[in-house]
Short mmCIF file of C-alpha atoms in Angstrom, two decimals:
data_model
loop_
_atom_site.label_atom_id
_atom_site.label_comp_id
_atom_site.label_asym_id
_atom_site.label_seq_id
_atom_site.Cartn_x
_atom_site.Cartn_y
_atom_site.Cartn_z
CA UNK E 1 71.12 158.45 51.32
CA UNK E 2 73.65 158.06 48.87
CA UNK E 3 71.92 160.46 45.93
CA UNK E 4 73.65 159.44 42.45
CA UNK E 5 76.52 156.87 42.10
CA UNK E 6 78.03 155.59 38.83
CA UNK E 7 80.31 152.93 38.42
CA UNK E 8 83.42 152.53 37.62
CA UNK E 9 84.82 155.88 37.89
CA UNK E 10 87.62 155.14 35.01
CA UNK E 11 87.75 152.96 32.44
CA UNK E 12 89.67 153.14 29.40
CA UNK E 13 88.63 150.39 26.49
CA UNK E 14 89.91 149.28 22.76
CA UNK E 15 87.75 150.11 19.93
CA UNK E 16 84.98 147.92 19.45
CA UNK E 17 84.89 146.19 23.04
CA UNK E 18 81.58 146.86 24.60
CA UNK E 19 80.70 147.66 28.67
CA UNK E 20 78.35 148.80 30.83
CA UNK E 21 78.01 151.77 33.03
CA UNK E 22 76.58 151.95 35.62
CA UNK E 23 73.85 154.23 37.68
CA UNK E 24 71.51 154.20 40.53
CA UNK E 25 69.37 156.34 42.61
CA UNK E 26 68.40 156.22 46.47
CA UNK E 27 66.01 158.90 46.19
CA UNK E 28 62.77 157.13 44.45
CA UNK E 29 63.12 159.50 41.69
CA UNK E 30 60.92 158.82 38.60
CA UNK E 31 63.32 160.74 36.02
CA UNK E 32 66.96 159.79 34.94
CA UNK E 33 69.10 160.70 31.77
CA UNK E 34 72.81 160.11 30.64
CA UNK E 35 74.91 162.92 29.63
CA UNK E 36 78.18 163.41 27.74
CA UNK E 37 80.08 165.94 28.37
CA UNK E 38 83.07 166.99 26.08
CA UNK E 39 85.05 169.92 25.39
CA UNK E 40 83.69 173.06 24.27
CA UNK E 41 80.32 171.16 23.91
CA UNK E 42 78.72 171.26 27.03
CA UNK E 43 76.49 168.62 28.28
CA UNK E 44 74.41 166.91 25.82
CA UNK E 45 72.01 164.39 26.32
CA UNK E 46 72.23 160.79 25.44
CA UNK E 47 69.14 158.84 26.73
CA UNK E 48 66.69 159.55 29.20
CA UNK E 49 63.64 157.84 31.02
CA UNK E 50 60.54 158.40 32.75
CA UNK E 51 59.63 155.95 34.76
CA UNK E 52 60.52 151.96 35.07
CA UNK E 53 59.70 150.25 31.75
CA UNK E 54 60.22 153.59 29.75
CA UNK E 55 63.22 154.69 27.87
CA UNK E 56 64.03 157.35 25.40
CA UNK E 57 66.36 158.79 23.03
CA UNK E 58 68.20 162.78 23.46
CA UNK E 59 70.06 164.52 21.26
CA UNK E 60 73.06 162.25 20.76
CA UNK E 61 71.75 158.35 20.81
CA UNK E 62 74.02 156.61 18.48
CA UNK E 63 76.28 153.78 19.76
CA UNK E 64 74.32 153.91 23.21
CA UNK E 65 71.64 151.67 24.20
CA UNK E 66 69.77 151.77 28.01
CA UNK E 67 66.87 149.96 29.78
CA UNK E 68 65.19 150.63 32.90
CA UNK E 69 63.73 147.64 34.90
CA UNK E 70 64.26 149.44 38.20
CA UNK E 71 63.03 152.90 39.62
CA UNK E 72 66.65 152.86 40.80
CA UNK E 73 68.96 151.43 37.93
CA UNK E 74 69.62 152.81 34.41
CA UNK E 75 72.97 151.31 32.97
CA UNK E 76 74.00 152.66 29.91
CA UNK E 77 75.37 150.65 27.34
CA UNK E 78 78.51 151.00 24.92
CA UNK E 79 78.07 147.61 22.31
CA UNK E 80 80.71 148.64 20.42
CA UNK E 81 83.00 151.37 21.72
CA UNK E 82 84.72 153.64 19.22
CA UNK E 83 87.07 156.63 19.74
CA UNK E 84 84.31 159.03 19.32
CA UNK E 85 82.68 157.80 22.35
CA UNK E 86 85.68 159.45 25.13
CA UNK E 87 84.17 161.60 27.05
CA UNK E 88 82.99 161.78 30.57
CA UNK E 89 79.81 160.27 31.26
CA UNK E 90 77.06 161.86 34.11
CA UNK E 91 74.00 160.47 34.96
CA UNK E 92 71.20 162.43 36.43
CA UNK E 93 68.21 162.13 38.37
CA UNK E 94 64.90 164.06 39.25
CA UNK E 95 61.80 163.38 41.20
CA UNK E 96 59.55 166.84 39.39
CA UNK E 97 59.88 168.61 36.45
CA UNK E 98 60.86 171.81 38.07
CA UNK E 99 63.51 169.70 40.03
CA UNK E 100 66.58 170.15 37.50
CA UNK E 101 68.05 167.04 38.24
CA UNK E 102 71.02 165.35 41.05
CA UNK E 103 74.09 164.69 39.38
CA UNK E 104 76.40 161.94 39.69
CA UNK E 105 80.11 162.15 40.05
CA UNK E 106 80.74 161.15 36.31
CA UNK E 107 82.55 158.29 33.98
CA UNK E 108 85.35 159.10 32.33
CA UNK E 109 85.57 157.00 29.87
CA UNK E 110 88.73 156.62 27.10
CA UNK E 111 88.75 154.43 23.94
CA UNK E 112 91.72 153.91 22.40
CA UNK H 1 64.96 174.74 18.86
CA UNK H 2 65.78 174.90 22.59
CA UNK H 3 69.01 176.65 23.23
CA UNK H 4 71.77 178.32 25.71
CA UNK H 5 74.13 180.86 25.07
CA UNK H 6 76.83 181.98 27.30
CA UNK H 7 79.71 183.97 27.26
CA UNK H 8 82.99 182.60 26.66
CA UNK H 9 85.28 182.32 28.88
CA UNK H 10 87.83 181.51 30.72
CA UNK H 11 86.86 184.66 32.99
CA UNK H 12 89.88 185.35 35.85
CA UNK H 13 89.32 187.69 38.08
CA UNK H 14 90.38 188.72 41.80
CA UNK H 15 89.21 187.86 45.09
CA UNK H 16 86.51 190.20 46.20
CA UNK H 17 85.78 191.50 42.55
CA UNK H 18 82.15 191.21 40.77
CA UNK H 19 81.02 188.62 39.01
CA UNK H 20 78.93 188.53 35.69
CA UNK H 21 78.43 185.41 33.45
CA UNK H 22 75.92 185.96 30.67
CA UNK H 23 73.42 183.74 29.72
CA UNK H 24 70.78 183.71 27.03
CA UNK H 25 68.59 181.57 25.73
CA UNK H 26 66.42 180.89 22.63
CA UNK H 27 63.08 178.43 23.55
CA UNK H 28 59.47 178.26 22.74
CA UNK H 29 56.60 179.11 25.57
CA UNK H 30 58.22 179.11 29.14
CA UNK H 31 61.49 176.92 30.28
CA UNK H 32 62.95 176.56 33.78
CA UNK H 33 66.09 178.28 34.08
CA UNK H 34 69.09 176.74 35.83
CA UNK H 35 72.54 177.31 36.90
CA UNK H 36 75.17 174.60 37.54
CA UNK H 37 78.66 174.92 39.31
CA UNK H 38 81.09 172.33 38.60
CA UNK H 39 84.50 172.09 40.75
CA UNK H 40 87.72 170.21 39.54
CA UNK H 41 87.42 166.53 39.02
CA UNK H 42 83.86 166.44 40.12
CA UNK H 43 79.82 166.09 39.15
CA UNK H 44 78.04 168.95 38.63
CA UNK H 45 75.76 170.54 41.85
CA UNK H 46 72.50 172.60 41.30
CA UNK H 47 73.33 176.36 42.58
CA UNK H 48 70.15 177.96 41.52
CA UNK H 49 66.85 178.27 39.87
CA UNK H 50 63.95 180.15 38.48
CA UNK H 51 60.96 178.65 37.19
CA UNK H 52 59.13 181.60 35.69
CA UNK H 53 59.78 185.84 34.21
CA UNK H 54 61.04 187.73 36.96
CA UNK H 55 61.80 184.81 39.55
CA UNK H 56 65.10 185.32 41.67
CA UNK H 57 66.92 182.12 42.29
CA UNK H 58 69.73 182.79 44.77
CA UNK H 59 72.71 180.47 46.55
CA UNK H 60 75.84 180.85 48.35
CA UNK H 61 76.06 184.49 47.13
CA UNK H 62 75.04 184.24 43.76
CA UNK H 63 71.82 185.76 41.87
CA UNK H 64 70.02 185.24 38.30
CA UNK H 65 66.75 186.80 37.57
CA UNK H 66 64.68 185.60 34.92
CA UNK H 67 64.41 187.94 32.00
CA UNK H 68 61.68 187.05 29.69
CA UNK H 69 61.90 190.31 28.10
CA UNK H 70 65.54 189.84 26.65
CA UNK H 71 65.45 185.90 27.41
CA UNK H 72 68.91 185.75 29.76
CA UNK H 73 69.14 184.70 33.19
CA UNK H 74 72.74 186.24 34.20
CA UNK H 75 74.75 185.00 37.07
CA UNK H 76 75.86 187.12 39.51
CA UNK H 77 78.14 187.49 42.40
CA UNK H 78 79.11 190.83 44.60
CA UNK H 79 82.59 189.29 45.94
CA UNK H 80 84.04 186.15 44.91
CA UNK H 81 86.06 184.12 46.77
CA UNK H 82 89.00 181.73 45.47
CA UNK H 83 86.72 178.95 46.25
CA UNK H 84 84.21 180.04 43.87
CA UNK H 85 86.46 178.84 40.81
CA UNK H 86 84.89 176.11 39.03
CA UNK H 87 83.50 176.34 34.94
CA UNK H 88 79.67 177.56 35.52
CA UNK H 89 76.96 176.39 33.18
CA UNK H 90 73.65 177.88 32.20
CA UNK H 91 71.05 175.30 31.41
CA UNK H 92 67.31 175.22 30.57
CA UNK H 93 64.35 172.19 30.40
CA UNK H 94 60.86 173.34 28.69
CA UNK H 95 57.62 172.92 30.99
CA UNK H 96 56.78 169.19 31.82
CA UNK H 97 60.17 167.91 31.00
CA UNK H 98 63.23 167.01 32.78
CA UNK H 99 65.83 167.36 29.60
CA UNK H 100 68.16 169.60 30.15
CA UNK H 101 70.03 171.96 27.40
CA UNK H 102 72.47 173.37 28.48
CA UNK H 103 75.57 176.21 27.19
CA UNK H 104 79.00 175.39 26.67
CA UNK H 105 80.23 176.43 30.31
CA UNK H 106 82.31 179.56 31.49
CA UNK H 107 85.21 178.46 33.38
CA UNK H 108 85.98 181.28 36.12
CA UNK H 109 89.61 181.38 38.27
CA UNK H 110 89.96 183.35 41.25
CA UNK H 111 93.45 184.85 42.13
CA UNK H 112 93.97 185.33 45.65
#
């Protein structure tokens, strides 16, 4: 049982080059979300989703896009990375709404 | 809207002293209540919990009890240890939903 993992755990990109991050889940849990986390700001919530098939946005959307074919998989998208977008990335997961979520070990992510 | 307030930090205090982090929060009908510990270069870990008014959550030595009346759930600790440093955050998700809010995060240091 391997909880959360998110790949890579570094990656530092020029503006406007696009990636992927990666995260999956051994647990079967229905619920995962993206969060940024920055200085002085907390976590804050990028994209979240209920269930295979379903995706939705949080507080802080722009420049991110996600999909979620698998109960285990939800990548999170940068098409077009911009300075803006350093930060350190988590992704979450949650099997009940009481639950408040298994963390991953984080992205951190610099654009230059 | 949903919101978390906690104190600022960073706190530093000594081994064995008492702990207090203050958290309040600002949120229509009744959220979970959560506290998160996150160590040095690492993900953030689930220390406690309280689902509903006057609920206890309790872990490794630290309390919060749900305050509906003022709206805080406070973190506390009789006698930290130097292990215990970490930046501390307060988070809440309203009923039925797994999206977390969460406050800025209170980094503590503990001097031996």
């Amino acid at each position: 049982n391997a909880g959360v993992t998110q790949t890579p755990k570094f990656q530092v990109l020029k503006t406007g080059q696009s990636m992927t991050l990666q995260c999956a889940q051994d647990m079967n849990h229905e619920y995962m979300s993206w969060y940024r986390q920055d200085p002085g700001m907390g976590l804050r919530l990028i994209h979240y989703s209920v269930g295979a098939g379903i995706t939705d946005q949080g507080e802080v959307p722009n420049g991110y896009n996600v999909s979620r074919s698998t109960t285990e998989d939800f990548p999170l998208r940068l098409l077009s990375a911009a300075p803006s977008q350093t930060s350190v990335y988590f992704c979450a997961s949650s099997y009940s709404t009481e639950g408040g979520g298994v963390f991953g070990p984080g992205t951190r992510l610099t654009v230059l | 809207g949903n919101s978390v307030t906690q104190m600022e930090g960073p706190v530093t205090l000594s081994e064995e002293a008492f702990l207090t982090i203050n958290c309040t929060y600002t949120a229509t009908g009744y959220p979970s209540l959560f506290w998160y510990v996150q160590y040095p270069g690492e993900g953030l870990q689930l220390l406690l919990k309280a689902t509903k008014a006057d609920d206890k959550g309790s872990n490794k030595g630290f309390e919060a009890t749900y305050r509906k009346e003022t709206t805080s759930f406070h973190l506390e600790k009789g006698s930290v240890q130097v292990s215990d440093s970490a930046v501390y955050f307060c988070a809440l998700t309203k009923g039925g939903s797994e999206k977390l809010v969460f406050g800025k995060g209170t980094k503590l240091t503990v001097n031996p």
